[in-house]
mmCIF file of C-alpha atoms in Angstrom:
data_model
loop_
_atom_site.group_PDB
_atom_site.id
_atom_site.type_symbol
_atom_site.label_atom_id
_atom_site.label_comp_id
_atom_site.label_asym_id
_atom_site.label_seq_id
_atom_site.Cartn_x
_atom_site.Cartn_y
_atom_site.Cartn_z
ATOM 1 C CA MET A 1 -26.360 -15.061 -30.118
ATOM 2 C CA ILE A 2 -24.128 -14.931 -33.422
ATOM 3 C CA ARG A 3 -25.883 -16.374 -36.474
ATOM 4 C CA ALA A 4 -25.175 -19.653 -37.832
ATOM 5 C CA GLY A 5 -25.075 -19.190 -41.450
ATOM 6 C CA LEU A 6 -21.870 -16.820 -41.591
ATOM 7 C CA PHE A 7 -20.736 -18.585 -37.861
ATOM 8 C CA ALA A 8 -20.733 -21.719 -40.330
ATOM 9 C CA LEU A 9 -18.928 -20.076 -42.788
ATOM 10 C CA PHE A 10 -15.961 -19.354 -40.406
ATOM 11 C CA VAL A 11 -15.166 -23.078 -39.401
ATOM 12 C CA SER A 12 -15.643 -23.879 -43.491
ATOM 13 C CA VAL A 13 -11.748 -21.824 -42.333
ATOM 14 C CA LEU A 14 -10.435 -22.989 -39.816
ATOM 15 C CA LEU A 15 -10.587 -26.690 -41.007
ATOM 16 C CA GLY A 16 -9.570 -25.536 -44.065
ATOM 17 C CA CYS A 17 -10.464 -22.964 -46.578
ATOM 18 C CA GLY A 18 -8.144 -20.566 -48.018
ATOM 19 C CA GLY A 19 -4.114 -21.122 -48.119
ATOM 20 C CA LEU A 20 -1.696 -22.362 -46.758
ATOM 21 C CA PRO A 21 -1.321 -22.754 -43.257
ATOM 22 C CA GLY A 22 1.443 -20.816 -41.972
ATOM 23 C CA ALA A 23 2.762 -18.655 -45.378
ATOM 24 C CA VAL A 24 3.294 -15.233 -44.893
ATOM 25 C CA ALA A 25 0.363 -12.293 -44.970
ATOM 26 C CA PRO A 26 0.525 -10.606 -47.450
ATOM 27 C CA ASP A 27 0.233 -6.414 -47.107
ATOM 28 C CA PRO A 28 -3.344 -5.648 -46.282
ATOM 29 C CA THR A 29 -5.038 -4.581 -49.640
ATOM 30 C CA ALA A 30 -6.378 -0.682 -49.777
ATOM 31 C CA GLU A 31 -9.888 -2.871 -50.525
ATOM 32 C CA GLU A 32 -9.340 -5.280 -47.334
ATOM 33 C CA GLN A 33 -8.053 -1.820 -44.469
ATOM 34 C CA ALA A 34 -11.427 0.158 -45.674
ATOM 35 C CA GLU A 35 -13.462 -3.657 -44.877
ATOM 36 C CA TYR A 36 -11.670 -4.301 -42.002
ATOM 37 C CA SER A 37 -12.180 0.144 -40.754
ATOM 38 C CA GLN A 38 -15.729 -0.651 -41.527
ATOM 39 C CA ALA A 39 -16.359 -3.587 -39.623
ATOM 40 C CA LEU A 40 -14.232 -2.498 -36.243
ATOM 41 C CA ALA A 41 -16.233 1.230 -36.992
ATOM 42 C CA THR A 42 -19.193 -0.970 -37.585
ATOM 43 C CA LEU A 43 -19.069 -3.026 -33.944
ATOM 44 C CA GLY A 44 -18.279 0.622 -31.740
ATOM 45 C CA ALA A 45 -22.333 1.312 -32.533
ATOM 46 C CA ASP A 46 -23.269 -3.189 -33.300
ATOM 47 C CA ARG A 47 -21.737 -5.345 -31.418
ATOM 48 C CA GLU A 48 -23.797 -8.111 -32.860
ATOM 49 C CA GLY A 49 -23.650 -6.084 -36.697
ATOM 50 C CA GLY A 50 -19.338 -6.640 -35.818
ATOM 51 C CA ILE A 51 -19.602 -9.458 -35.062
ATOM 52 C CA GLU A 52 -21.027 -9.838 -38.366
ATOM 53 C CA ALA A 53 -18.721 -8.090 -40.269
ATOM 54 C CA LEU A 54 -15.262 -9.144 -38.550
ATOM 55 C CA GLU A 55 -16.302 -12.960 -38.971
ATOM 56 C CA ALA A 56 -17.518 -11.853 -42.979
ATOM 57 C CA PHE A 57 -14.338 -10.514 -42.875
ATOM 58 C CA VAL A 58 -12.448 -13.524 -42.170
ATOM 59 C CA GLY A 59 -14.152 -15.597 -44.345
ATOM 60 C CA ARG A 60 -13.153 -13.192 -47.501
ATOM 61 C CA HIS A 61 -10.014 -12.438 -46.305
ATOM 62 C CA PRO A 62 -8.417 -15.623 -44.386
ATOM 63 C CA ARG A 63 -5.466 -15.038 -45.327
ATOM 64 C CA SER A 64 -5.036 -11.353 -44.669
ATOM 65 C CA HIS A 65 -2.325 -9.823 -42.532
ATOM 66 C CA LEU A 66 -5.362 -8.037 -41.187
ATOM 67 C CA ALA A 67 -7.409 -11.460 -40.693
ATOM 68 C CA ASP A 68 -5.628 -12.204 -37.121
ATOM 69 C CA ASP A 69 -6.340 -8.718 -35.972
ATOM 70 C CA ALA A 70 -10.290 -9.498 -36.813
ATOM 71 C CA ALA A 71 -9.303 -13.085 -35.100
ATOM 72 C CA LEU A 72 -8.521 -12.011 -32.164
ATOM 73 C CA ARG A 73 -11.407 -9.741 -31.788
ATOM 74 C CA LEU A 74 -13.686 -12.238 -32.283
ATOM 75 C CA ALA A 75 -12.193 -14.374 -29.947
ATOM 76 C CA ASP A 76 -12.351 -11.299 -26.833
ATOM 77 C CA LEU A 77 -15.640 -11.012 -27.913
ATOM 78 C CA ALA A 78 -16.680 -13.938 -27.278
ATOM 79 C CA LEU A 79 -14.820 -14.597 -23.462
ATOM 80 C CA GLU A 80 -16.635 -11.141 -22.733
ATOM 81 C CA ASP A 81 -19.791 -12.888 -23.982
ATOM 82 C CA GLY A 82 -18.948 -16.064 -22.197
ATOM 83 C CA ARG A 83 -18.928 -18.741 -25.061
ATOM 84 C CA ASP A 84 -15.486 -20.205 -25.163
ATOM 85 C CA ARG A 85 -15.868 -22.940 -26.991
ATOM 86 C CA ASP A 86 -16.511 -19.735 -29.678
ATOM 87 C CA ALA A 87 -13.599 -18.695 -28.614
ATOM 88 C CA LEU A 88 -11.554 -21.724 -29.442
ATOM 89 C CA GLN A 89 -12.126 -21.950 -32.409
ATOM 90 C CA TYR A 90 -11.191 -18.756 -33.474
ATOM 91 C CA LEU A 91 -8.194 -18.928 -31.325
ATOM 92 C CA THR A 92 -7.429 -21.489 -32.518
ATOM 93 C CA TRP A 93 -8.140 -20.712 -36.632
ATOM 94 C CA LEU A 94 -5.782 -17.763 -35.495
ATOM 95 C CA ILE A 95 -2.810 -19.525 -34.595
ATOM 96 C CA ARG A 96 -3.428 -22.803 -37.281
ATOM 97 C CA ARG A 97 -2.978 -19.957 -40.270
ATOM 98 C CA HIS A 98 -1.251 -17.589 -39.159
ATOM 99 C CA PRO A 99 1.531 -19.136 -37.133
ATOM 100 C CA LYS A 100 4.082 -16.240 -37.268
ATOM 101 C CA GLY A 101 2.158 -13.571 -37.157
ATOM 102 C CA ASP A 102 1.983 -9.952 -34.779
ATOM 103 C CA ARG A 103 -0.879 -11.460 -33.097
ATOM 104 C CA SER A 104 -0.520 -15.129 -32.865
ATOM 105 C CA ASP A 105 1.696 -15.021 -29.581
ATOM 106 C CA VAL A 106 -1.184 -13.164 -27.296
ATOM 107 C CA ALA A 107 -3.465 -15.485 -28.736
ATOM 108 C CA ARG A 108 -1.610 -18.387 -27.528
ATOM 109 C CA ILE A 109 -1.502 -16.697 -24.141
ATOM 110 C CA GLU A 110 -4.865 -16.869 -24.428
ATOM 111 C CA LEU A 111 -5.791 -20.122 -25.171
ATOM 112 C CA ALA A 112 -3.125 -21.725 -22.835
ATOM 113 C CA GLY A 113 -4.980 -20.053 -20.440
ATOM 114 C CA LEU A 114 -8.457 -21.268 -21.567
ATOM 115 C CA GLN A 115 -7.546 -24.331 -21.962
ATOM 116 C CA ARG A 116 -6.258 -24.122 -18.748
ATOM 117 C CA ALA A 117 -9.454 -23.034 -17.495
ATOM 118 C CA ARG A 118 -11.367 -25.809 -19.339
ATOM 119 C CA GLY A 119 -9.858 -28.496 -17.891
ATOM 120 C CA HIS A 120 -7.008 -29.264 -19.749
ATOM 121 C CA PRO A 121 -3.892 -28.597 -19.194
ATOM 122 C CA ALA A 122 -1.516 -30.757 -21.047
ATOM 123 C CA ALA A 123 -2.678 -29.398 -24.270
ATOM 124 C CA ALA A 124 -2.435 -25.422 -22.125
ATOM 125 C CA TYR A 125 1.177 -26.597 -22.013
ATOM 126 C CA ARG A 126 2.403 -27.276 -24.731
ATOM 127 C CA THR A 127 -0.019 -24.391 -26.105
ATOM 128 C CA ALA A 128 2.257 -21.906 -23.423
ATOM 129 C CA LYS A 129 5.524 -22.794 -24.471
ATOM 130 C CA GLU A 130 4.788 -21.775 -27.992
ATOM 131 C CA ILE A 131 4.524 -18.450 -26.812
ATOM 132 C CA ARG A 132 7.457 -16.199 -27.824
ATOM 133 C CA LEU A 133 8.189 -14.212 -25.375
ATOM 134 C CA SER A 134 10.614 -11.920 -27.224
ATOM 135 C CA LEU A 135 7.673 -10.632 -29.127
ATOM 136 C CA VAL A 136 4.990 -9.953 -26.845
ATOM 137 C CA GLY A 137 4.544 -6.571 -24.679
ATOM 138 C CA SER A 138 6.448 -6.707 -20.998
ATOM 139 C CA GLU A 139 2.354 -6.531 -19.441
ATOM 140 C CA GLU A 140 1.759 -10.155 -21.665
ATOM 141 C CA ARG A 141 5.141 -11.295 -20.897
ATOM 142 C CA ARG A 142 4.367 -11.326 -17.244
ATOM 143 C CA GLN A 143 1.110 -12.877 -17.912
ATOM 144 C CA ALA A 144 2.759 -15.678 -19.632
ATOM 145 C CA HIS A 145 5.698 -16.457 -17.314
ATOM 146 C CA ARG A 146 2.554 -16.794 -14.310
ATOM 147 C CA LEU A 147 0.982 -19.273 -16.812
ATOM 148 C CA LEU A 148 3.983 -21.067 -17.815
ATOM 149 C CA ALA A 149 5.141 -21.494 -13.789
ATOM 150 C CA ASP A 150 1.478 -22.532 -13.081
ATOM 151 C CA LEU A 151 0.994 -24.761 -16.067
ATOM 152 C CA ALA A 152 4.171 -26.260 -15.090
ATOM 153 C CA GLY A 153 3.306 -27.700 -11.747
ATOM 154 C CA GLU A 154 0.377 -28.911 -11.976
ATOM 155 C CA ASN A 155 2.207 -31.093 -15.198
ATOM 156 C CA GLY A 156 4.457 -32.287 -12.319
ATOM 157 C CA LYS A 157 6.892 -30.126 -14.146
ATOM 158 C CA ALA A 158 8.764 -28.844 -10.516
ATOM 159 C CA ALA A 159 12.451 -27.838 -11.622
ATOM 160 C CA VAL A 160 10.814 -25.978 -14.580
ATOM 161 C CA GLN A 161 8.153 -25.072 -12.463
ATOM 162 C CA LEU A 162 11.220 -23.175 -10.116
ATOM 163 C CA ARG A 163 12.475 -21.710 -13.408
ATOM 164 C CA TRP A 164 9.495 -19.516 -14.503
ATOM 165 C CA LEU A 165 8.372 -18.817 -10.878
ATOM 166 C CA SER A 166 12.490 -17.253 -10.596
ATOM 167 C CA LYS A 167 11.012 -14.924 -14.536
ATOM 168 C CA VAL A 168 7.493 -14.573 -11.798
ATOM 169 C CA ARG A 169 9.797 -12.274 -9.222
ATOM 170 C CA ALA A 170 11.648 -10.566 -11.523
ATOM 171 C CA ASP A 171 8.333 -9.334 -12.773
ATOM 172 C CA GLN A 172 6.921 -7.418 -9.429
ATOM 173 C CA ALA A 173 7.698 -4.467 -8.834
ATOM 174 C CA ASP A 174 7.397 -4.310 -5.155
ATOM 175 C CA GLU A 175 9.238 -6.145 -2.284
ATOM 176 C CA GLN A 176 6.072 -7.590 -1.143
ATOM 177 C CA ALA A 177 4.436 -8.992 -4.326
ATOM 178 C CA ALA A 178 8.602 -10.277 -4.530
ATOM 179 C CA ALA A 179 8.614 -11.609 -0.761
ATOM 180 C CA ARG A 180 5.084 -13.445 -2.069
ATOM 181 C CA ILE A 181 6.736 -15.201 -4.851
ATOM 182 C CA ASP A 182 9.923 -16.031 -2.305
ATOM 183 C CA GLU A 183 7.054 -18.272 -0.355
ATOM 184 C CA GLU A 184 5.553 -19.914 -3.550
ATOM 185 C CA ILE A 185 9.217 -21.430 -3.986
ATOM 186 C CA GLU A 186 10.133 -22.055 -0.854
ATOM 187 C CA GLN A 187 6.661 -24.097 -0.744
ATOM 188 C CA VAL A 188 7.476 -25.794 -4.204
ATOM 189 C CA LEU A 189 11.065 -26.589 -3.040
ATOM 190 C CA VAL A 190 9.842 -28.458 0.180
ATOM 191 C CA ALA A 191 7.255 -31.061 -1.822
ATOM 192 C CA MET A 192 10.228 -31.618 -3.863
ATOM 193 C CA SER A 193 11.571 -35.466 -3.094
ATOM 194 C CA PRO A 194 15.709 -35.678 -2.584
ATOM 195 C CA GLU A 195 15.265 -37.033 -6.337
ATOM 196 C CA GLU A 196 13.843 -34.057 -7.444
ATOM 197 C CA LEU A 197 15.751 -31.886 -6.653
ATOM 198 C CA ALA A 198 18.785 -33.373 -8.028
ATOM 199 C CA ALA A 199 16.994 -33.714 -11.335
ATOM 200 C CA ALA A 200 16.160 -29.550 -10.693
ATOM 201 C CA ALA A 201 19.526 -28.960 -9.855
ATOM 202 C CA GLU A 202 20.721 -30.537 -12.810
ATOM 203 C CA GLN A 203 18.331 -28.768 -15.429
ATOM 204 C CA LEU A 204 18.849 -25.006 -13.522
ATOM 205 C CA GLY A 205 23.499 -25.249 -13.613
ATOM 206 C CA LYS A 206 23.969 -21.466 -12.570
ATOM 207 C CA ARG A 207 20.230 -20.393 -13.207
ATOM 208 C CA ILE A 208 18.255 -18.065 -10.176
ATOM 209 C CA PRO A 209 16.126 -20.572 -8.596
ATOM 210 C CA ALA A 210 19.366 -23.335 -7.644
ATOM 211 C CA ALA A 211 21.752 -22.208 -4.706
ATOM 212 C CA ARG A 212 17.773 -22.576 -3.317
ATOM 213 C CA VAL A 213 18.107 -25.936 -4.301
ATOM 214 C CA ARG A 214 21.002 -26.976 -3.695
ATOM 215 C CA LEU A 215 20.439 -25.878 -0.182
ATOM 216 C CA ARG A 216 17.523 -27.863 0.579
ATOM 217 C CA GLN A 217 19.947 -30.440 -0.587
ATOM 218 C CA ALA A 218 22.042 -29.997 1.481
ATOM 219 C CA GLU A 219 19.081 -29.216 4.336
ATOM 220 C CA LEU A 220 17.616 -32.761 3.095
ATOM 221 C CA ALA A 221 21.268 -34.427 3.595
ATOM 222 C CA LEU A 222 22.368 -32.979 7.175
ATOM 223 C CA ARG A 223 18.629 -34.573 8.111
ATOM 224 C CA ALA A 224 19.703 -37.566 7.088
ATOM 225 C CA GLY A 225 23.147 -37.683 9.413
ATOM 226 C CA ASP A 226 24.779 -37.387 5.689
ATOM 227 C CA SER A 227 27.734 -34.590 6.580
ATOM 228 C CA ALA A 228 28.925 -35.436 2.843
ATOM 229 C CA ALA A 229 26.243 -34.583 0.673
ATOM 230 C CA ALA A 230 24.954 -31.021 2.927
ATOM 231 C CA GLU A 231 28.718 -30.557 2.225
ATOM 232 C CA ALA A 232 29.219 -31.420 -1.735
ATOM 233 C CA ALA A 233 25.491 -29.590 -2.275
ATOM 234 C CA LEU A 234 26.797 -26.581 -0.496
ATOM 235 C CA ALA A 235 30.115 -26.526 -2.428
#
């Protein structure tokens, strides 16, 4: 269990201490680097002692370029221990205090996933939309694409869901996996009303899977006996 005193210190930093949110973090000093390295070394030998050391580091150096690394490590440790509420605190602090830091987008992915798991899809979607995909690694980008597709669907944004599913499909390494995403795209299309399809077609323009949306529009128009609308969709 985390010591109440140190965690209270961390929460006090979260609630307003330690510099302006969004301020550019200075390069770590030699002292900060040594302290952070020592905290990681302690973590390797003594998990609880390492958590204490990382929390103390963030409490003493909230604006350090290494503070976001420490907070993300604390969040991961909390998730491993099943302490979701603590993980939320760490991730929220990281994003608020270091919104442009090099760990902030990984933190957004983790926070959005955690918010979704806790039954807050709208908050999760807002968080996920802030992920700067160009600044994360390929694995994190694939994870974000999947998360954004799922959250768009859960928030009733079918057109956006289709766009993200097209990126999920592009992420697949083999034909079988791609075929499964094709089936998922088809299921989304089948569930959409004519009005939703029209909105999706407008939003997607010529982007994948716009052609499949138009084909679905044509299919529904033919079923309704409206050959002119079907021809227009195909055209």
